[in-house]
Amino acid sequence: MKPITHFIGSSESAQALRDLVSTMANSNATVMITGESGTGKELLARLLHDQSHRCGANFVPINCAAIPKDLLESELFGHRKGAFTGAVADRVGRFELAHGGTIFLDEIGDMSLDMQVKLLRVLQERTIDPIGGTRQVHVDVRVVAATHRDLEHEISAGRFREDLYYRLNVLPVVTPPLRERPADVAELLAFYAKKFVNFDQKPIRFKPEFLTALQNYPWPGNVRELSNLVDRFSTLYAGQELDLRAIPPTLLPRGLVSAQAELQAQEPLLATLEMTPPPEVLAEMQDAQPEEENDVESIIMLAQGMPQLPPEGLSLKERMAQIERSIIEQALERNSGNVSRTAKLLNLQRTTLIEKINKYELRTV
Protein backbone atom coordinates (compact mmCIF):
# COMPACT_ATOMS: atom_id res chain seq x y z
CA MET A 1 0.00 0.00 0.00
CA LYS A 2 1.41 3.38 -1.02
CA PRO A 3 1.80 5.97 1.74
CA ILE A 4 -0.55 8.94 1.89
CA THR A 5 0.61 11.49 -0.67
CA HIS A 6 -1.57 14.43 0.34
CA PHE A 7 -3.49 15.88 3.25
CA ILE A 8 -6.87 14.18 2.85
CA GLY A 9 -10.03 16.20 3.03
CA SER A 10 -12.24 18.59 1.05
CA SER A 11 -13.00 20.96 3.93
CA GLU A 12 -11.83 24.57 3.88
CA SER A 13 -9.24 23.91 6.58
CA ALA A 14 -7.76 20.93 4.71
CA GLN A 15 -7.57 22.93 1.48
CA ALA A 16 -6.02 25.88 3.33
CA LEU A 17 -3.30 23.61 4.74
CA ARG A 18 -2.49 22.20 1.30
CA ASP A 19 -2.25 25.74 -0.10
CA LEU A 20 -0.02 26.79 2.79
CA VAL A 21 2.32 23.84 2.21
CA SER A 22 2.61 24.74 -1.47
CA THR A 23 3.48 28.32 -0.55
CA MET A 24 6.10 27.35 2.05
CA ALA A 25 7.63 24.36 0.24
CA ASN A 26 10.52 26.03 -1.57
CA SER A 27 11.56 28.29 1.28
CA ASN A 28 14.57 27.30 3.37
CA ALA A 29 13.06 28.90 6.47
CA THR A 30 12.44 26.73 9.53
CA VAL A 31 8.88 25.53 10.02
CA MET A 32 7.12 24.91 13.34
CA ILE A 33 4.06 22.62 13.15
CA THR A 34 1.81 22.56 16.20
CA GLY A 35 -1.34 20.61 16.87
CA GLU A 36 -2.82 17.74 18.83
CA SER A 37 -1.40 14.23 18.55
CA GLY A 38 -2.68 12.34 15.54
CA THR A 39 -3.52 15.38 13.41
CA GLY A 40 -0.94 14.72 10.69
CA LYS A 41 2.08 16.82 11.66
CA GLU A 42 4.62 14.39 10.18
CA LEU A 43 2.50 14.06 7.05
CA LEU A 44 2.66 17.83 6.53
CA ALA A 45 6.42 17.80 7.09
CA ARG A 46 6.79 15.12 4.41
CA LEU A 47 4.61 17.10 2.03
CA LEU A 48 6.76 20.19 2.58
CA HIS A 49 9.81 18.11 1.67
CA ASP A 50 8.20 16.35 -1.30
CA GLN A 51 7.06 19.62 -2.87
CA SER A 52 10.37 21.42 -2.32
CA HIS A 53 13.55 21.60 -4.39
CA ARG A 54 15.08 19.31 -1.73
CA CYS A 55 12.83 16.38 -2.65
CA GLY A 56 15.71 14.49 -4.29
CA ALA A 57 17.58 14.28 -0.96
CA ASN A 58 16.63 12.57 2.30
CA PHE A 59 13.68 13.30 4.55
CA VAL A 60 14.96 12.28 7.99
CA PRO A 61 12.47 12.13 10.89
CA ILE A 62 13.40 11.76 14.55
CA ASN A 63 11.10 11.67 17.58
CA CYS A 64 12.86 13.64 20.29
CA ALA A 65 10.59 12.20 22.99
CA ALA A 66 11.25 8.58 22.05
CA ILE A 67 15.05 8.63 22.42
CA PRO A 68 16.70 8.70 25.86
CA LYS A 69 18.31 12.01 26.79
CA ASP A 70 21.80 10.48 26.92
CA LEU A 71 21.50 9.12 23.36
CA LEU A 72 19.77 12.01 21.62
CA GLU A 73 22.96 14.00 20.99
CA SER A 74 24.58 11.02 19.29
CA GLU A 75 21.42 10.39 17.23
CA LEU A 76 21.27 13.99 16.05
CA PHE A 77 24.95 14.83 15.56
CA GLY A 78 26.69 11.44 15.34
CA HIS A 79 29.82 10.25 17.11
CA ARG A 80 33.31 9.00 16.39
CA LYS A 81 34.73 5.60 17.26
CA GLY A 82 35.86 5.44 20.89
CA ALA A 83 34.02 8.62 21.92
CA PHE A 84 32.32 6.73 24.75
CA THR A 85 31.81 3.19 25.98
CA GLY A 86 30.09 1.22 23.26
CA ALA A 87 31.10 3.53 20.42
CA VAL A 88 32.82 0.78 18.43
CA ALA A 89 32.52 2.59 15.10
CA ASP A 90 31.79 6.01 13.65
CA ARG A 91 28.11 6.89 13.49
CA VAL A 92 26.58 9.45 11.14
CA GLY A 93 23.96 11.60 12.87
CA ARG A 94 20.51 12.49 11.57
CA PHE A 95 21.53 16.04 10.63
CA GLU A 96 24.33 14.72 8.43
CA LEU A 97 22.02 12.10 6.91
CA ALA A 98 19.61 14.91 6.00
CA HIS A 99 22.29 16.99 4.27
CA GLY A 100 20.69 18.59 1.22
CA GLY A 101 17.26 17.52 2.40
CA THR A 102 14.93 17.95 5.38
CA ILE A 103 15.16 16.91 9.02
CA PHE A 104 11.91 16.57 10.97
CA LEU A 105 12.28 17.09 14.72
CA ASP A 106 9.06 15.64 16.15
CA GLU A 107 8.02 16.37 19.75
CA ILE A 108 10.60 19.14 20.02
CA GLY A 109 8.87 20.30 23.20
CA ASP A 110 10.19 17.21 25.01
CA MET A 111 13.86 18.01 24.32
CA SER A 112 15.99 18.69 27.40
CA LEU A 113 17.32 22.19 28.04
CA ASP A 114 20.96 21.24 27.49
CA MET A 115 20.11 19.70 24.11
CA GLN A 116 18.12 22.81 23.22
CA VAL A 117 21.30 24.87 23.64
CA LYS A 118 23.20 22.58 21.27
CA LEU A 119 20.38 22.58 18.73
CA LEU A 120 20.22 26.39 18.82
CA ARG A 121 23.91 26.56 17.94
CA VAL A 122 23.40 24.19 14.99
CA LEU A 123 20.55 26.32 13.68
CA GLN A 124 22.69 29.45 13.97
CA GLU A 125 25.97 28.08 12.61
CA ARG A 126 24.70 25.28 10.33
CA THR A 127 27.50 23.08 11.59
CA ILE A 128 27.49 20.05 13.89
CA ASP A 129 30.09 18.66 16.28
CA PRO A 130 29.99 14.84 16.31
CA ILE A 131 30.76 13.47 19.78
CA GLY A 132 34.47 12.71 19.98
CA GLY A 133 35.14 14.46 16.68
CA THR A 134 37.97 16.91 16.07
CA ARG A 135 36.36 19.01 13.36
CA GLN A 136 33.00 20.53 12.65
CA VAL A 137 30.79 19.23 9.87
CA HIS A 138 28.81 21.63 7.69
CA VAL A 139 25.18 20.65 7.09
CA ASP A 140 22.69 22.08 4.61
CA VAL A 141 19.29 21.06 5.91
CA ARG A 142 15.76 22.42 6.05
CA VAL A 143 14.51 22.05 9.64
CA VAL A 144 10.87 21.27 10.35
CA ALA A 145 9.91 20.92 14.02
CA ALA A 146 6.64 19.78 15.56
CA THR A 147 5.05 19.49 18.97
CA HIS A 148 1.66 18.96 20.60
CA ARG A 149 2.72 21.13 23.54
CA ASP A 150 2.00 24.83 24.06
CA LEU A 151 5.57 26.10 23.75
CA GLU A 152 4.74 29.58 25.03
CA HIS A 153 3.48 27.95 28.23
CA GLU A 154 6.61 25.77 28.33
CA ILE A 155 8.74 28.92 28.04
CA SER A 156 6.89 30.52 30.96
CA ALA A 157 7.46 27.34 32.99
CA GLY A 158 11.18 27.43 32.21
CA ARG A 159 11.15 24.18 30.23
CA PHE A 160 11.79 25.61 26.76
CA ARG A 161 14.23 28.27 25.61
CA GLU A 162 12.64 31.40 24.24
CA ASP A 163 15.50 32.05 21.79
CA LEU A 164 15.15 28.54 20.34
CA TYR A 165 11.39 29.01 20.01
CA TYR A 166 11.83 32.13 17.89
CA ARG A 167 14.54 30.43 15.84
CA LEU A 168 12.19 27.53 15.05
CA ASN A 169 8.92 29.42 14.73
CA VAL A 170 9.73 31.28 11.49
CA LEU A 171 6.90 29.71 9.48
CA PRO A 172 4.15 28.51 11.83
CA VAL A 173 1.63 25.85 10.81
CA VAL A 174 -1.26 24.61 12.93
CA THR A 175 -2.92 21.26 12.20
CA PRO A 176 -6.61 21.36 13.15
CA PRO A 177 -8.13 18.53 15.22
CA LEU A 178 -10.45 16.20 13.35
CA ARG A 179 -13.46 17.36 15.39
CA GLU A 180 -13.11 20.76 13.70
CA ARG A 181 -13.38 19.28 10.20
CA PRO A 182 -16.19 16.68 10.38
CA ALA A 183 -16.81 17.10 6.65
CA ASP A 184 -13.55 15.19 6.05
CA VAL A 185 -14.50 12.13 8.12
CA ALA A 186 -16.28 10.28 5.29
CA GLU A 187 -13.34 10.78 2.94
CA LEU A 188 -10.86 9.59 5.58
CA LEU A 189 -12.98 6.52 6.35
CA ALA A 190 -13.08 5.57 2.67
CA PHE A 191 -9.33 6.06 2.31
CA TYR A 192 -8.42 3.87 5.27
CA ALA A 193 -11.03 1.25 4.36
CA LYS A 194 -9.19 0.79 1.05
CA LYS A 195 -5.83 0.84 2.81
CA PHE A 196 -6.75 -1.93 5.26
CA VAL A 197 -8.78 -4.12 2.89
CA ASN A 198 -8.19 -7.83 3.55
CA PHE A 199 -7.30 -10.31 0.84
CA ASP A 200 -9.84 -10.27 -1.99
CA GLN A 201 -12.57 -8.69 0.14
CA LYS A 202 -14.22 -5.38 -0.66
CA PRO A 203 -13.46 -2.42 1.62
CA ILE A 204 -15.79 -2.11 4.58
CA ARG A 205 -18.63 0.38 4.30
CA PHE A 206 -20.70 2.27 6.85
CA LYS A 207 -24.49 2.56 6.92
CA PRO A 208 -25.76 6.17 6.92
CA GLU A 209 -26.63 6.17 10.64
CA PHE A 210 -23.16 4.88 11.51
CA LEU A 211 -21.49 7.47 9.26
CA THR A 212 -23.48 10.27 10.91
CA ALA A 213 -22.42 9.06 14.35
CA LEU A 214 -18.78 8.97 13.25
CA GLN A 215 -19.02 12.52 11.89
CA ASN A 216 -20.47 13.72 15.20
CA TYR A 217 -17.88 11.87 17.31
CA PRO A 218 -15.19 14.25 18.72
CA TRP A 219 -12.22 11.97 17.83
CA PRO A 220 -9.90 12.70 20.80
CA GLY A 221 -7.18 10.65 19.05
CA ASN A 222 -7.81 12.47 15.76
CA VAL A 223 -6.91 10.81 12.44
CA ARG A 224 -4.70 8.22 14.17
CA GLU A 225 -7.72 7.03 16.16
CA LEU A 226 -9.87 6.92 13.02
CA SER A 227 -7.21 4.86 11.22
CA ASN A 228 -7.00 2.36 14.09
CA LEU A 229 -10.79 2.01 14.23
CA VAL A 230 -11.05 1.28 10.50
CA ASP A 231 -8.17 -1.22 10.81
CA ARG A 232 -10.05 -2.99 13.62
CA PHE A 233 -13.31 -3.20 11.70
CA SER A 234 -11.55 -4.25 8.49
CA THR A 235 -10.07 -7.19 10.38
CA LEU A 236 -13.22 -8.28 12.19
CA TYR A 237 -15.88 -7.43 9.59
CA ALA A 238 -13.99 -7.74 6.31
CA GLY A 239 -16.02 -6.72 3.25
CA GLN A 240 -19.21 -5.89 5.16
CA GLU A 241 -21.45 -2.86 5.43
CA LEU A 242 -21.34 -1.96 9.11
CA ASP A 243 -24.40 -1.20 11.19
CA LEU A 244 -23.65 0.66 14.43
CA ARG A 245 -26.34 -1.33 16.24
CA ALA A 246 -24.56 -4.63 15.51
CA ILE A 247 -21.09 -3.65 16.80
CA PRO A 248 -20.25 -4.93 20.31
CA PRO A 249 -19.76 -1.93 22.66
CA THR A 250 -16.32 -3.27 23.64
CA LEU A 251 -15.13 -2.59 20.09
CA LEU A 252 -16.37 1.00 20.06
CA PRO A 253 -14.80 4.16 21.48
CA ARG A 254 -16.61 5.26 24.62
CA GLY A 255 -18.06 8.29 22.88
CA LEU A 256 -19.82 6.11 20.30
CA VAL A 257 -21.46 3.77 22.81
CA SER A 258 -24.07 6.38 23.78
CA ALA A 259 -24.81 7.04 20.10
CA GLN A 260 -25.26 3.30 19.63
CA ALA A 261 -27.69 3.11 22.57
CA GLU A 262 -29.78 5.95 21.16
CA LEU A 263 -29.92 4.29 17.75
CA GLN A 264 -30.82 0.92 19.23
CA ALA A 265 -33.64 2.53 21.22
CA GLN A 266 -35.02 4.15 18.08
CA GLU A 267 -34.55 1.15 15.75
CA PRO A 268 -34.05 -2.18 17.54
CA LEU A 269 -31.58 -4.51 15.85
CA LEU A 270 -33.20 -7.41 13.98
CA ALA A 271 -31.88 -10.90 14.76
CA THR A 272 -31.46 -11.58 11.03
CA LEU A 273 -28.88 -8.86 10.45
CA GLU A 274 -26.07 -10.00 8.19
CA MET A 275 -23.46 -9.13 10.81
CA THR A 276 -24.99 -11.41 13.44
CA PRO A 277 -23.31 -14.85 13.74
CA PRO A 278 -25.40 -17.68 12.22
CA PRO A 279 -27.59 -19.73 14.63
CA GLU A 280 -25.33 -22.80 14.59
CA VAL A 281 -22.34 -20.68 15.63
CA LEU A 282 -24.34 -19.06 18.43
CA ALA A 283 -25.39 -22.51 19.65
CA GLU A 284 -21.77 -23.69 19.72
CA MET A 285 -20.73 -20.60 21.65
CA GLN A 286 -23.47 -21.18 24.25
CA ASP A 287 -22.82 -24.93 24.64
CA ALA A 288 -19.02 -24.84 24.73
CA GLN A 289 -17.26 -24.96 28.10
CA PRO A 290 -14.72 -22.17 28.61
CA GLU A 291 -11.83 -24.58 29.04
CA GLU A 292 -12.71 -26.32 25.79
CA GLU A 293 -12.62 -23.21 23.60
CA ASN A 294 -10.54 -23.67 20.50
CA ASP A 295 -8.91 -20.99 18.36
CA VAL A 296 -11.83 -20.75 15.93
CA GLU A 297 -14.36 -20.14 18.71
CA SER A 298 -12.07 -17.61 20.35
CA ILE A 299 -11.90 -15.64 17.10
CA ILE A 300 -15.69 -15.78 16.71
CA MET A 301 -16.21 -14.57 20.27
CA LEU A 302 -13.68 -11.80 19.75
CA ALA A 303 -15.19 -10.65 16.51
CA GLN A 304 -18.82 -11.10 17.65
CA GLY A 305 -20.01 -10.90 14.12
CA MET A 306 -17.30 -12.27 11.89
CA PRO A 307 -18.73 -13.27 8.49
CA GLN A 308 -19.39 -16.89 7.63
CA LEU A 309 -16.57 -18.92 6.17
CA PRO A 310 -16.48 -18.11 2.43
CA PRO A 311 -16.90 -21.02 -0.02
CA GLU A 312 -13.30 -20.70 -1.17
CA GLY A 313 -12.05 -20.88 2.44
CA LEU A 314 -9.54 -18.62 4.18
CA SER A 315 -6.23 -18.82 6.01
CA LEU A 316 -7.06 -19.13 9.70
CA LYS A 317 -3.44 -18.46 10.61
CA GLU A 318 -3.38 -15.18 8.69
CA ARG A 319 -6.75 -14.08 10.10
CA MET A 320 -5.58 -14.80 13.67
CA ALA A 321 -2.37 -12.85 12.99
CA GLN A 322 -4.42 -9.86 11.80
CA ILE A 323 -6.50 -9.89 14.97
CA GLU A 324 -3.43 -10.28 17.16
CA ARG A 325 -1.69 -7.38 15.41
CA SER A 326 -4.75 -5.15 15.79
CA ILE A 327 -5.08 -5.88 19.53
CA ILE A 328 -1.37 -5.26 20.20
CA GLU A 329 -1.51 -2.01 18.21
CA GLN A 330 -4.53 -0.84 20.23
CA ALA A 331 -2.82 -1.74 23.52
CA LEU A 332 0.35 0.13 22.51
CA GLU A 333 -1.72 3.17 21.55
CA ARG A 334 -3.51 3.09 24.92
CA ASN A 335 -0.16 3.02 26.73
CA SER A 336 1.55 5.61 24.51
CA GLY A 337 3.87 2.95 23.11
CA ASN A 338 5.22 1.84 26.51
CA VAL A 339 6.15 -1.83 26.11
CA SER A 340 6.17 -2.76 29.81
CA ARG A 341 2.68 -1.38 30.49
CA THR A 342 1.38 -2.93 27.27
CA ALA A 343 2.79 -6.35 28.23
CA LYS A 344 1.04 -6.08 31.61
CA LEU A 345 -2.24 -5.07 29.96
CA LEU A 346 -2.08 -8.05 27.57
CA ASN A 347 -0.84 -10.46 30.27
CA LEU A 348 2.27 -11.27 28.22
CA GLN A 349 5.94 -11.61 29.03
CA ARG A 350 7.77 -8.45 27.96
CA THR A 351 10.16 -10.45 25.76
CA THR A 352 7.22 -12.21 24.08
CA LEU A 353 5.56 -8.86 23.36
CA ILE A 354 8.78 -7.44 21.91
CA GLU A 355 9.03 -10.44 19.56
CA LYS A 356 5.48 -9.83 18.36
CA ILE A 357 6.10 -6.08 17.98
CA ASN A 358 9.10 -6.81 15.80
CA LYS A 359 7.15 -9.43 13.88
CA TYR A 360 4.38 -6.99 12.99
CA GLU A 361 6.74 -4.00 12.65
CA LEU A 362 4.85 -1.88 15.16
CA ARG A 363 6.23 1.38 16.52
CA THR A 364 6.93 1.85 20.23
CA VAL A 365 8.41 4.47 22.51
XYZ file of N, CA and C in Angstrom, residues 48 122 164:
9
model
N 5.873 19.035 2.784
C 6.758 20.187 2.577
C 8.041 19.759 1.866
N 23.416 24.791 16.332
C 23.404 24.185 14.995
C 22.555 25.033 14.046
N 15.328 29.669 21.261
C 15.154 28.542 20.344
C 13.758 28.568 19.720
